[in-house]
Amino acid sequence: MRVLGVDPGLTRCGIGVVEGVAGRPLTMLGVGVVRTPPDGDLGSRLVAVEQGIEAWLDEHRPERVAVERVFSQHNVRTVMGTAQASAVAVLCASRRGIPVALHTPSEVKAAVTGSGRADKAQVGAMVTRLLRLAAMPKPADAADALALAICHIWRAPATSRLQQAEAAARAARPARLPGGGTTVRKVIP
Amino acid sequence: MRVLGVDPGLTRCGIGVVEGVAGRPLTMLGVGVVRTPPDGDLGSRLVAVEQGIEAWLDEHRPERVAVERVFSQHNVRTVMGTAQASAVAVLCASRRGIPVALHTPSEVKAAVTGSGRADKAQVGAMVTRLLRLAAMPKPADAADALALAICHIWRAPATSRLQQAEAAARAARPARLPGGGTTVRKVIP
């Protein structure tokens, strides 16, 4: 499976492409950052992010795109830019029919380091080791994008098993009554 | 001046097209809503919003696009969707080279009703009156999009005067010294 990870941002949008399957050594196919000038107007920055991501999709033709899920807990201004850059990434992939998965920062950290509260240095160190790189990818946004791609490859089998289990549970669930209640079957021994 | 206003949203994205100049009666050229299913995945919703906005831009060829500026004060989930839909609107316009202006909700309310704290009904009533419509545009997102376009047409001369004044002030400002200080001219009587 070839996955393009995106750590969304307007000033620095990290991109990392990883190929492999869970349980086997992974290969990095590319890593980089799409940058736009902080003093540029929003429109030209979004257009530059779109052009950058399109170029990466053209070059690597990933089967999946993994984007960091944005939360609003942090700095308001930063979060707006992140949400807008992530929208562009999701749009570019979906327009091509490439399935998009969103992973939270703690899911990504837990996947590559074993801890959902790992710091940037720890994530960077594990990405370097897992992809057998000579040096840690810089800046952190680039390393984070690779971590997202690794997370997606490793979580894919679990996600698929979960979806199967949910589908099986839906099929086995007792029929809902019109009033919104469910049929309850009491098992009398 | 022909302005396309966008009240961004993933479930309902309001669109309104208004033509005119400040100080003269305005004309509504079109109003509507781009809808996407709330249970759809983010990617296909963003693609649907893009296609909807592109269709409106194709049909009306506006000279300016006015989009509501998104704040993060409200409900977190809603704001993320709004930020993402607004990114798509800004992207579509900028890709065509159409200048984009962002107006805050209170700027829009103040422009059409005289009060930055006016409610939806008041905004809708004024939009109906100002555009000489037979009935209030529904839903509120559609009326808000028209209000954004009206706000932009009316604020344009003020914005332009402000920009001229700022440019004049910059030209008249004493030269900055390399150390970041400014030359101070003392006027001794």
mmCIF file of C-alpha atoms in Angstrom:
data_model
loop_
_atom_site.group_PDB
_atom_site.id
_atom_site.type_symbol
_atom_site.label_atom_id
_atom_site.label_comp_id
_atom_site.label_asym_id
_atom_site.label_seq_id
_atom_site.Cartn_x
_atom_site.Cartn_y
_atom_site.Cartn_z
ATOM 1 C CA MET A 1 0.000 0.000 0.000
ATOM 2 C CA ARG A 2 1.309 3.453 -0.938
ATOM 3 C CA VAL A 3 0.164 6.222 1.431
ATOM 4 C CA LEU A 4 0.692 9.968 1.188
ATOM 5 C CA GLY A 5 0.592 11.595 4.624
ATOM 6 C CA VAL A 6 -0.276 15.285 5.051
ATOM 7 C CA ASP A 7 0.491 17.348 8.158
ATOM 8 C CA PRO A 8 -1.687 20.310 7.166
ATOM 9 C CA GLY A 9 -0.637 23.928 7.602
ATOM 10 C CA LEU A 10 -0.678 27.143 5.595
ATOM 11 C CA THR A 11 2.904 28.213 6.335
ATOM 12 C CA ARG A 12 4.355 24.692 6.251
ATOM 13 C CA CYS A 13 2.334 21.737 4.970
ATOM 14 C CA GLY A 14 4.312 18.538 5.587
ATOM 15 C CA ILE A 15 4.101 15.758 2.963
ATOM 16 C CA GLY A 16 5.480 12.236 3.284
ATOM 17 C CA VAL A 17 5.017 9.189 1.063
ATOM 18 C CA VAL A 18 5.509 5.695 2.500
ATOM 19 C CA GLU A 19 5.010 2.302 0.887
ATOM 20 C CA GLY A 20 4.583 -1.050 2.633
ATOM 21 C CA VAL A 21 2.272 -3.325 4.578
ATOM 22 C CA ALA A 22 1.841 -3.848 8.312
ATOM 23 C CA GLY A 23 4.404 -6.266 9.727
ATOM 24 C CA ARG A 24 7.053 -5.674 7.046
ATOM 25 C CA PRO A 25 9.807 -3.023 6.765
ATOM 26 C CA LEU A 26 8.444 0.194 5.252
ATOM 27 C CA THR A 27 9.970 2.306 2.481
ATOM 28 C CA MET A 28 9.991 6.091 2.249
ATOM 29 C CA LEU A 29 9.326 7.253 -1.309
ATOM 30 C CA GLY A 30 9.462 10.997 -0.685
ATOM 31 C CA VAL A 31 9.263 13.699 1.937
ATOM 32 C CA GLY A 32 8.981 17.476 1.797
ATOM 33 C CA VAL A 33 7.106 20.593 2.753
ATOM 34 C CA VAL A 34 4.777 22.865 0.788
ATOM 35 C CA ARG A 35 5.431 26.405 2.025
ATOM 36 C CA THR A 36 3.440 29.588 1.528
ATOM 37 C CA PRO A 37 4.437 33.103 2.671
ATOM 38 C CA PRO A 38 2.835 34.036 6.041
ATOM 39 C CA ASP A 39 2.169 37.582 4.768
ATOM 40 C CA GLY A 40 0.414 36.390 1.588
ATOM 41 C CA ASP A 41 -3.358 36.693 1.227
ATOM 42 C CA LEU A 42 -5.433 33.627 2.146
ATOM 43 C CA GLY A 43 -6.552 32.980 -1.435
ATOM 44 C CA SER A 44 -3.082 32.804 -2.989
ATOM 45 C CA ARG A 45 -1.838 30.679 -0.070
ATOM 46 C CA LEU A 46 -4.648 28.137 -0.554
ATOM 47 C CA VAL A 47 -3.975 28.047 -4.302
ATOM 48 C CA ALA A 48 -0.243 27.418 -3.594
ATOM 49 C CA VAL A 49 -1.096 24.593 -1.161
ATOM 50 C CA GLU A 50 -3.408 23.056 -3.786
ATOM 51 C CA GLN A 51 -0.727 23.244 -6.500
ATOM 52 C CA GLY A 52 1.872 21.740 -4.153
ATOM 53 C CA ILE A 53 -0.329 18.811 -3.124
ATOM 54 C CA GLU A 54 -1.406 18.197 -6.730
ATOM 55 C CA ALA A 55 2.267 17.946 -7.746
ATOM 56 C CA TRP A 56 2.911 15.360 -4.989
ATOM 57 C CA LEU A 57 -0.174 13.335 -6.001
ATOM 58 C CA ASP A 58 0.885 13.461 -9.663
ATOM 59 C CA GLU A 59 4.376 12.251 -8.866
ATOM 60 C CA HIS A 60 3.565 9.470 -6.386
ATOM 61 C CA ARG A 61 0.011 8.322 -7.263
ATOM 62 C CA PRO A 62 -0.781 7.105 -3.718
ATOM 63 C CA GLU A 63 -3.611 4.602 -3.088
ATOM 64 C CA ARG A 64 -4.535 6.310 0.182
ATOM 65 C CA VAL A 65 -4.132 9.793 1.671
ATOM 66 C CA ALA A 66 -3.846 10.217 5.453
ATOM 67 C CA VAL A 67 -4.459 13.693 6.876
ATOM 68 C CA GLU A 68 -4.110 14.858 10.465
ATOM 69 C CA ARG A 69 -7.504 15.415 12.062
ATOM 70 C CA VAL A 70 -7.724 19.030 13.200
ATOM 71 C CA PHE A 71 -8.917 19.999 16.662
ATOM 72 C CA SER A 72 -9.854 23.428 17.868
ATOM 73 C CA GLN A 73 -8.283 23.217 21.333
ATOM 74 C CA HIS A 74 -5.138 25.123 20.352
ATOM 75 C CA ASN A 75 -4.479 28.662 19.174
ATOM 76 C CA VAL A 76 -7.532 29.923 17.272
ATOM 77 C CA ARG A 77 -5.676 31.562 14.367
ATOM 78 C CA THR A 78 -3.385 28.583 13.791
ATOM 79 C CA VAL A 79 -6.317 26.149 13.901
ATOM 80 C CA MET A 80 -8.223 28.076 11.226
ATOM 81 C CA GLY A 81 -5.211 27.921 8.871
ATOM 82 C CA THR A 82 -4.724 24.235 9.651
ATOM 83 C CA ALA A 83 -8.412 23.466 9.027
ATOM 84 C CA GLN A 84 -8.290 25.342 5.719
ATOM 85 C CA ALA A 85 -5.083 23.624 4.535
ATOM 86 C CA SER A 86 -6.499 20.231 5.550
ATOM 87 C CA ALA A 87 -9.657 20.982 3.550
ATOM 88 C CA VAL A 88 -7.500 21.560 0.462
ATOM 89 C CA ALA A 89 -5.613 18.273 1.028
ATOM 90 C CA VAL A 90 -8.842 16.268 1.508
ATOM 91 C CA LEU A 91 -10.389 17.978 -1.548
ATOM 92 C CA CYS A 92 -7.401 17.232 -3.814
ATOM 93 C CA ALA A 93 -7.409 13.525 -2.878
ATOM 94 C CA SER A 94 -11.204 13.086 -3.011
ATOM 95 C CA ARG A 95 -11.416 14.786 -6.403
ATOM 96 C CA ARG A 96 -9.172 12.002 -7.727
ATOM 97 C CA GLY A 97 -11.217 9.309 -5.982
ATOM 98 C CA ILE A 98 -8.390 8.504 -3.549
ATOM 99 C CA PRO A 99 -9.806 7.388 -0.150
ATOM 100 C CA VAL A 100 -8.878 9.780 2.659
ATOM 101 C CA ALA A 101 -8.380 8.804 6.306
ATOM 102 C CA LEU A 102 -8.133 11.257 9.191
ATOM 103 C CA HIS A 103 -5.984 10.359 12.190
ATOM 104 C CA THR A 104 -5.684 12.349 15.415
ATOM 105 C CA PRO A 105 -2.229 13.484 16.575
ATOM 106 C CA SER A 106 -2.391 11.080 19.536
ATOM 107 C CA GLU A 107 -3.300 8.129 17.287
ATOM 108 C CA VAL A 108 -0.250 8.922 15.157
ATOM 109 C CA LYS A 109 2.075 9.288 18.162
ATOM 110 C CA ALA A 110 0.764 6.080 19.725
ATOM 111 C CA ALA A 111 1.208 4.199 16.432
ATOM 112 C CA VAL A 112 4.865 5.119 15.911
ATOM 113 C CA THR A 113 6.145 5.515 19.505
ATOM 114 C CA GLY A 114 3.744 3.465 21.637
ATOM 115 C CA SER A 115 2.648 6.609 23.526
ATOM 116 C CA GLY A 116 -0.071 9.074 22.550
ATOM 117 C CA ARG A 117 1.786 11.801 24.457
ATOM 118 C CA ALA A 118 5.208 11.424 22.802
ATOM 119 C CA ASP A 119 7.014 14.664 21.863
ATOM 120 C CA LYS A 120 8.135 15.782 18.383
ATOM 121 C CA ALA A 121 11.728 14.547 18.910
ATOM 122 C CA GLN A 122 10.527 11.058 19.858
ATOM 123 C CA VAL A 123 8.219 10.874 16.830
ATOM 124 C CA GLY A 124 11.068 12.090 14.574
ATOM 125 C CA ALA A 125 13.472 9.514 16.036
ATOM 126 C CA MET A 126 11.030 6.639 15.504
ATOM 127 C CA VAL A 127 10.194 7.742 11.943
ATOM 128 C CA THR A 128 13.936 7.833 11.168
ATOM 129 C CA ARG A 129 14.404 4.337 12.611
ATOM 130 C CA LEU A 130 11.284 2.757 11.082
ATOM 131 C CA LEU A 131 12.102 4.058 7.603
ATOM 132 C CA ARG A 132 15.859 3.340 8.048
ATOM 133 C CA LEU A 133 16.831 6.911 7.150
ATOM 134 C CA ALA A 134 20.348 8.330 7.533
ATOM 135 C CA ALA A 135 19.038 11.455 9.287
ATOM 136 C CA MET A 136 15.848 12.730 10.889
ATOM 137 C CA PRO A 137 13.584 14.446 8.297
ATOM 138 C CA LYS A 138 13.404 18.202 8.863
ATOM 139 C CA PRO A 139 11.342 20.252 9.611
ATOM 140 C CA ALA A 140 9.096 18.474 12.146
ATOM 141 C CA ASP A 141 6.106 18.875 9.778
ATOM 142 C CA ALA A 142 7.839 16.609 7.241
ATOM 143 C CA ALA A 143 8.560 13.948 9.892
ATOM 144 C CA ASP A 144 4.949 14.217 11.139
ATOM 145 C CA ALA A 145 3.635 13.628 7.612
ATOM 146 C CA LEU A 146 5.711 10.419 7.374
ATOM 147 C CA ALA A 147 4.416 9.374 10.823
ATOM 148 C CA LEU A 148 0.833 9.858 9.542
ATOM 149 C CA ALA A 149 1.518 7.617 6.546
ATOM 150 C CA ILE A 150 3.123 4.937 8.779
ATOM 151 C CA CYS A 151 0.200 5.178 11.218
ATOM 152 C CA HIS A 152 -2.240 4.640 8.362
ATOM 153 C CA ILE A 153 -0.422 1.575 7.008
ATOM 154 C CA TRP A 154 -0.251 0.013 10.465
ATOM 155 C CA ARG A 155 -3.811 0.855 11.468
ATOM 156 C CA ALA A 156 -5.341 -0.244 8.142
ATOM 157 C CA PRO A 157 -5.718 -3.961 9.096
ATOM 158 C CA ALA A 158 -7.189 -3.048 12.519
ATOM 159 C CA THR A 159 -9.553 -0.492 10.952
ATOM 160 C CA SER A 160 -10.673 -3.048 8.405
ATOM 161 C CA ARG A 161 -11.280 -5.686 11.117
ATOM 162 C CA LEU A 162 -13.209 -3.093 13.149
ATOM 163 C CA GLN A 163 -15.394 -2.233 10.148
ATOM 164 C CA GLN A 164 -16.084 -5.944 9.582
ATOM 165 C CA ALA A 165 -17.004 -6.395 13.255
ATOM 166 C CA GLU A 166 -19.319 -3.354 13.139
ATOM 167 C CA ALA A 167 -20.978 -4.631 9.961
ATOM 168 C CA ALA A 168 -21.456 -8.049 11.575
ATOM 169 C CA ALA A 169 -22.915 -6.414 14.712
ATOM 170 C CA ARG A 170 -25.332 -4.349 12.584
ATOM 171 C CA ALA A 171 -26.476 -7.482 10.769
ATOM 172 C CA ALA A 172 -26.981 -9.392 14.041
ATOM 173 C CA ARG A 173 -28.673 -6.482 15.912
ATOM 174 C CA PRO A 174 -32.402 -6.995 16.716
ATOM 175 C CA ALA A 175 -34.771 -4.993 14.493
ATOM 176 C CA ARG A 176 -35.690 -1.500 15.717
ATOM 177 C CA LEU A 177 -39.342 -0.861 16.560
ATOM 178 C CA PRO A 178 -41.016 2.139 14.856
ATOM 179 C CA GLY A 179 -41.123 4.060 18.139
ATOM 180 C CA GLY A 180 -37.358 4.087 18.318
ATOM 181 C CA GLY A 181 -37.223 1.238 20.827
ATOM 182 C CA THR A 182 -35.576 -2.099 20.174
ATOM 183 C CA THR A 183 -36.941 -5.599 20.593
ATOM 184 C CA VAL A 184 -35.569 -7.092 23.764
ATOM 185 C CA ARG A 185 -35.173 -10.827 23.913
ATOM 186 C CA LYS A 186 -35.142 -12.167 27.407
ATOM 187 C CA VAL A 187 -33.402 -15.456 27.721
ATOM 188 C CA ILE A 188 -35.178 -17.474 30.389
ATOM 189 C CA PRO A 189 -33.087 -20.343 31.605
ATOM 190 C CA MET B 1 -19.876 45.799 -9.415
ATOM 191 C CA ARG B 2 -21.086 42.180 -9.345
ATOM 192 C CA VAL B 3 -20.407 40.390 -6.057
ATOM 193 C CA LEU B 4 -20.978 36.735 -5.143
ATOM 194 C CA GLY B 5 -21.458 36.329 -1.392
ATOM 195 C CA VAL B 6 -20.780 33.009 0.339
ATOM 196 C CA ASP B 7 -22.078 32.052 3.790
ATOM 197 C CA PRO B 8 -19.844 28.985 4.178
ATOM 198 C CA GLY B 9 -21.043 25.685 5.598
ATOM 199 C CA LEU B 10 -20.767 21.989 4.791
ATOM 200 C CA THR B 11 -24.445 21.124 5.274
ATOM 201 C CA ARG B 12 -25.774 24.376 3.808
ATOM 202 C CA CYS B 13 -23.501 26.819 1.975
ATOM 203 C CA GLY B 14 -25.453 29.976 1.176
ATOM 204 C CA ILE B 15 -24.783 31.740 -2.146
ATOM 205 C CA GLY B 16 -26.095 35.137 -3.228
ATOM 206 C CA VAL B 17 -25.211 37.304 -6.220
ATOM 207 C CA VAL B 18 -25.834 41.061 -6.112
ATOM 208 C CA GLU B 19 -25.013 43.758 -8.634
ATOM 209 C CA GLY B 20 -24.787 47.496 -8.036
ATOM 210 C CA VAL B 21 -22.791 50.359 -6.611
ATOM 211 C CA ALA B 22 -22.954 52.096 -3.241
ATOM 212 C CA GLY B 23 -25.659 54.759 -3.114
ATOM 213 C CA ARG B 24 -27.847 53.250 -5.854
ATOM 214 C CA PRO B 25 -30.563 50.563 -5.685
ATOM 215 C CA LEU B 26 -29.057 47.067 -5.818
ATOM 216 C CA THR B 27 -30.167 44.110 -7.944
ATOM 217 C CA MET B 28 -30.244 40.476 -6.930
ATOM 218 C CA LEU B 29 -29.037 38.206 -9.756
ATOM 219 C CA GLY B 30 -29.354 34.900 -7.957
ATOM 220 C CA VAL B 31 -29.643 33.194 -4.601
ATOM 221 C CA GLY B 32 -29.442 29.601 -3.452
ATOM 222 C CA VAL B 33 -27.825 27.027 -1.246
ATOM 223 C CA VAL B 34 -25.257 24.306 -1.966
ATOM 224 C CA ARG B 35 -26.198 21.345 0.245
ATOM 225 C CA THR B 36 -24.227 18.233 1.148
ATOM 226 C CA PRO B 37 -25.498 15.256 3.192
ATOM 227 C CA PRO B 38 -24.494 15.525 6.898
ATOM 228 C CA ASP B 39 -23.709 11.795 6.980
ATOM 229 C CA GLY B 40 -21.436 11.942 3.909
ATOM 230 C CA ASP B 41 -17.670 11.633 4.274
ATOM 231 C CA LEU B 42 -15.691 14.874 4.456
ATOM 232 C CA GLY B 43 -13.991 14.357 1.093
ATOM 233 C CA SER B 44 -17.137 13.923 -0.972
ATOM 234 C CA ARG B 45 -18.786 16.835 0.867
ATOM 235 C CA LEU B 46 -15.875 19.163 0.031
ATOM 236 C CA VAL B 47 -15.935 17.997 -3.609
ATOM 237 C CA ALA B 48 -19.700 18.721 -3.734
ATOM 238 C CA VAL B 49 -19.183 22.210 -2.266
ATOM 239 C CA GLU B 50 -16.443 22.875 -4.839
ATOM 240 C CA GLN B 51 -18.658 21.735 -7.738
ATOM 241 C CA GLY B 52 -21.549 23.840 -6.447
ATOM 242 C CA ILE B 53 -19.476 27.009 -6.105
ATOM 243 C CA GLU B 54 -17.814 26.454 -9.494
ATOM 244 C CA ALA B 55 -21.274 26.242 -11.090
ATOM 245 C CA TRP B 56 -22.283 29.551 -9.492
ATOM 246 C CA LEU B 57 -19.022 31.236 -10.597
ATOM 247 C CA ASP B 58 -19.483 29.887 -14.139
ATOM 248 C CA GLU B 59 -23.030 31.188 -14.339
ATOM 249 C CA HIS B 60 -22.569 34.651 -12.819
ATOM 250 C CA ARG B 61 -18.884 35.574 -13.447
ATOM 251 C CA PRO B 62 -18.655 37.892 -10.409
ATOM 252 C CA GLU B 63 -15.902 40.538 -10.183
ATOM 253 C CA ARG B 64 -15.557 40.030 -6.432
ATOM 254 C CA VAL B 65 -16.294 37.210 -3.989
ATOM 255 C CA ALA B 66 -17.191 38.041 -0.362
ATOM 256 C CA VAL B 67 -16.904 35.237 2.195
ATOM 257 C CA GLU B 68 -17.863 35.307 5.864
ATOM 258 C CA ARG B 69 -14.786 35.398 8.084
ATOM 259 C CA VAL B 70 -14.848 32.352 10.353
ATOM 260 C CA PHE B 71 -14.257 32.598 14.088
ATOM 261 C CA SER B 72 -13.614 29.768 16.481
ATOM 262 C CA GLN B 73 -15.712 31.049 19.402
ATOM 263 C CA HIS B 74 -18.686 28.825 18.585
ATOM 264 C CA ASN B 75 -19.241 25.092 18.548
ATOM 265 C CA VAL B 76 -15.961 23.360 17.673
ATOM 266 C CA ARG B 77 -17.345 20.815 15.202
ATOM 267 C CA THR B 78 -19.429 23.370 13.325
ATOM 268 C CA VAL B 79 -16.514 25.791 13.100
ATOM 269 C CA MET B 80 -14.248 23.166 11.551
ATOM 270 C CA GLY B 81 -16.830 22.453 8.827
ATOM 271 C CA THR B 82 -17.351 26.172 8.267
ATOM 272 C CA ALA B 83 -13.592 26.807 8.027
ATOM 273 C CA GLN B 84 -13.222 23.952 5.542
ATOM 274 C CA ALA B 85 -16.156 25.098 3.381
ATOM 275 C CA SER B 86 -14.830 28.680 3.434
ATOM 276 C CA ALA B 87 -11.404 27.399 2.319
ATOM 277 C CA VAL B 88 -13.055 25.785 -0.712
ATOM 278 C CA ALA B 89 -14.926 29.019 -1.561
ATOM 279 C CA VAL B 90 -11.770 31.161 -1.253
ATOM 280 C CA LEU B 91 -9.791 28.600 -3.283
ATOM 281 C CA CYS B 92 -12.346 28.482 -6.131
ATOM 282 C CA ALA B 93 -12.392 32.290 -6.451
ATOM 283 C CA SER B 94 -8.615 32.765 -6.120
ATOM 284 C CA ARG B 95 -7.886 30.060 -8.694
ATOM 285 C CA ARG B 96 -9.845 32.213 -11.187
ATOM 286 C CA GLY B 97 -8.043 35.374 -10.113
ATOM 287 C CA ILE B 98 -11.201 36.850 -8.562
ATOM 288 C CA PRO B 99 -10.333 39.052 -5.539
ATOM 289 C CA VAL B 100 -11.767 37.677 -2.287
ATOM 290 C CA ALA B 101 -12.837 39.795 0.688
ATOM 291 C CA LEU B 102 -13.598 38.393 4.135
ATOM 292 C CA HIS B 103 -16.196 40.161 6.287
ATOM 293 C CA THR B 104 -17.048 39.342 9.889
ATOM 294 C CA PRO B 105 -20.676 38.537 10.801
ATOM 295 C CA SER B 106 -20.940 41.786 12.793
ATOM 296 C CA GLU B 107 -19.618 43.868 9.860
ATOM 297 C CA VAL B 108 -22.289 42.316 7.662
ATOM 298 C CA LYS B 109 -25.072 42.874 10.201
ATOM 299 C CA ALA B 110 -23.965 46.463 10.813
ATOM 300 C CA ALA B 111 -23.824 47.146 7.064
ATOM 301 C CA VAL B 112 -27.371 46.000 6.285
ATOM 302 C CA THR B 113 -29.227 46.775 9.545
ATOM 303 C CA GLY B 114 -27.140 49.465 11.253
ATOM 304 C CA SER B 115 -26.457 47.168 14.221
ATOM 305 C CA GLY B 116 -23.684 44.593 14.554
ATOM 306 C CA ARG B 117 -25.891 42.598 16.935
ATOM 307 C CA ALA B 118 -28.989 42.301 14.727
ATOM 308 C CA ASP B 119 -30.672 38.884 14.621
ATOM 309 C CA LYS B 120 -31.253 36.658 11.577
ATOM 310 C CA ALA B 121 -34.843 37.871 11.096
ATOM 311 C CA GLN B 122 -33.746 41.519 11.012
ATOM 312 C CA VAL B 123 -30.969 40.762 8.499
ATOM 313 C CA GLY B 124 -33.427 38.796 6.354
ATOM 314 C CA ALA B 125 -35.997 41.634 6.477
ATOM 315 C CA MET B 126 -33.435 44.246 5.418
ATOM 316 C CA VAL B 127 -32.055 42.059 2.621
ATOM 317 C CA THR B 128 -35.613 41.611 1.325
ATOM 318 C CA ARG B 129 -36.220 45.367 1.436
ATOM 319 C CA LEU B 130 -32.856 46.449 -0.004
ATOM 320 C CA LEU B 131 -33.129 44.056 -2.947
ATOM 321 C CA ARG B 132 -36.892 44.777 -3.378
ATOM 322 C CA LEU B 133 -37.802 41.084 -3.197
ATOM 323 C CA ALA B 134 -41.348 39.747 -2.930
ATOM 324 C CA ALA B 135 -40.421 37.417 -0.051
ATOM 325 C CA MET B 136 -37.574 36.822 2.364
ATOM 326 C CA PRO B 137 -34.973 34.433 0.856
ATOM 327 C CA LYS B 138 -34.957 31.068 2.642
ATOM 328 C CA PRO B 139 -33.081 29.450 4.347
ATOM 329 C CA ALA B 140 -31.254 32.025 6.496
ATOM 330 C CA ASP B 141 -27.925 30.959 4.901
ATOM 331 C CA ALA B 142 -29.174 32.216 1.526
ATOM 332 C CA ALA B 143 -30.243 35.574 3.002
ATOM 333 C CA ASP B 144 -26.884 35.841 4.819
ATOM 334 C CA ALA B 145 -25.014 35.289 1.554
ATOM 335 C CA LEU B 146 -26.945 38.173 -0.040
ATOM 336 C CA ALA B 147 -26.197 40.327 3.028
ATOM 337 C CA LEU B 148 -22.470 39.574 2.576
ATOM 338 C CA ALA B 149 -22.604 40.683 -1.056
ATOM 339 C CA ILE B 150 -24.488 43.883 -0.123
ATOM 340 C CA CYS B 151 -22.003 44.549 2.701
ATOM 341 C CA HIS B 152 -19.119 44.207 0.262
ATOM 342 C CA ILE B 153 -20.634 46.602 -2.295
ATOM 343 C CA TRP B 154 -21.328 49.210 0.375
ATOM 344 C CA ARG B 155 -17.998 48.866 2.159
ATOM 345 C CA ALA B 156 -15.948 48.881 -1.066
ATOM 346 C CA PRO B 157 -15.691 52.707 -1.362
ATOM 347 C CA ALA B 158 -14.762 53.040 2.350
ATOM 348 C CA THR B 159 -12.200 50.231 2.063
ATOM 349 C CA SER B 160 -10.730 51.850 -1.014
ATOM 350 C CA ARG B 161 -10.518 55.277 0.729
ATOM 351 C CA LEU B 162 -8.905 53.589 3.747
ATOM 352 C CA GLN B 163 -6.322 51.904 1.536
ATOM 353 C CA GLN B 164 -5.555 55.241 -0.153
ATOM 354 C CA ALA B 165 -5.151 56.933 3.240
ATOM 355 C CA GLU B 166 -2.848 54.139 4.441
ATOM 356 C CA ALA B 167 -0.755 54.370 1.283
ATOM 357 C CA ALA B 168 -0.508 58.153 1.714
ATOM 358 C CA ALA B 169 0.498 57.720 5.379
ATOM 359 C CA ARG B 170 3.182 55.208 4.389
ATOM 360 C CA ALA B 171 4.554 57.619 1.779
ATOM 361 C CA ALA B 172 4.606 60.522 4.259
ATOM 362 C CA ARG B 173 6.103 58.496 7.162
ATOM 363 C CA PRO B 174 9.719 59.413 8.078
ATOM 364 C CA ALA B 175 12.326 56.897 6.826
ATOM 365 C CA ARG B 176 13.172 54.014 9.171
ATOM 366 C CA LEU B 177 16.752 53.831 10.453
ATOM 367 C CA PRO B 178 18.577 50.487 9.973
ATOM 368 C CA GLY B 179 18.417 49.754 13.721
ATOM 369 C CA GLY B 180 14.618 49.657 13.543
ATOM 370 C CA GLY B 181 14.273 53.167 14.970
ATOM 371 C CA THR B 182 12.705 56.058 13.104
ATOM 372 C CA THR B 183 14.029 59.517 12.444
ATOM 373 C CA VAL B 184 12.340 61.938 14.766
ATOM 374 C CA ARG B 185 11.953 65.484 13.591
ATOM 375 C CA LYS B 186 11.508 67.908 16.410
ATOM 376 C CA VAL B 187 9.743 71.037 15.415
ATOM 377 C CA ILE B 188 11.235 73.895 17.419
ATOM 378 C CA PRO B 189 9.025 76.935 17.356
#
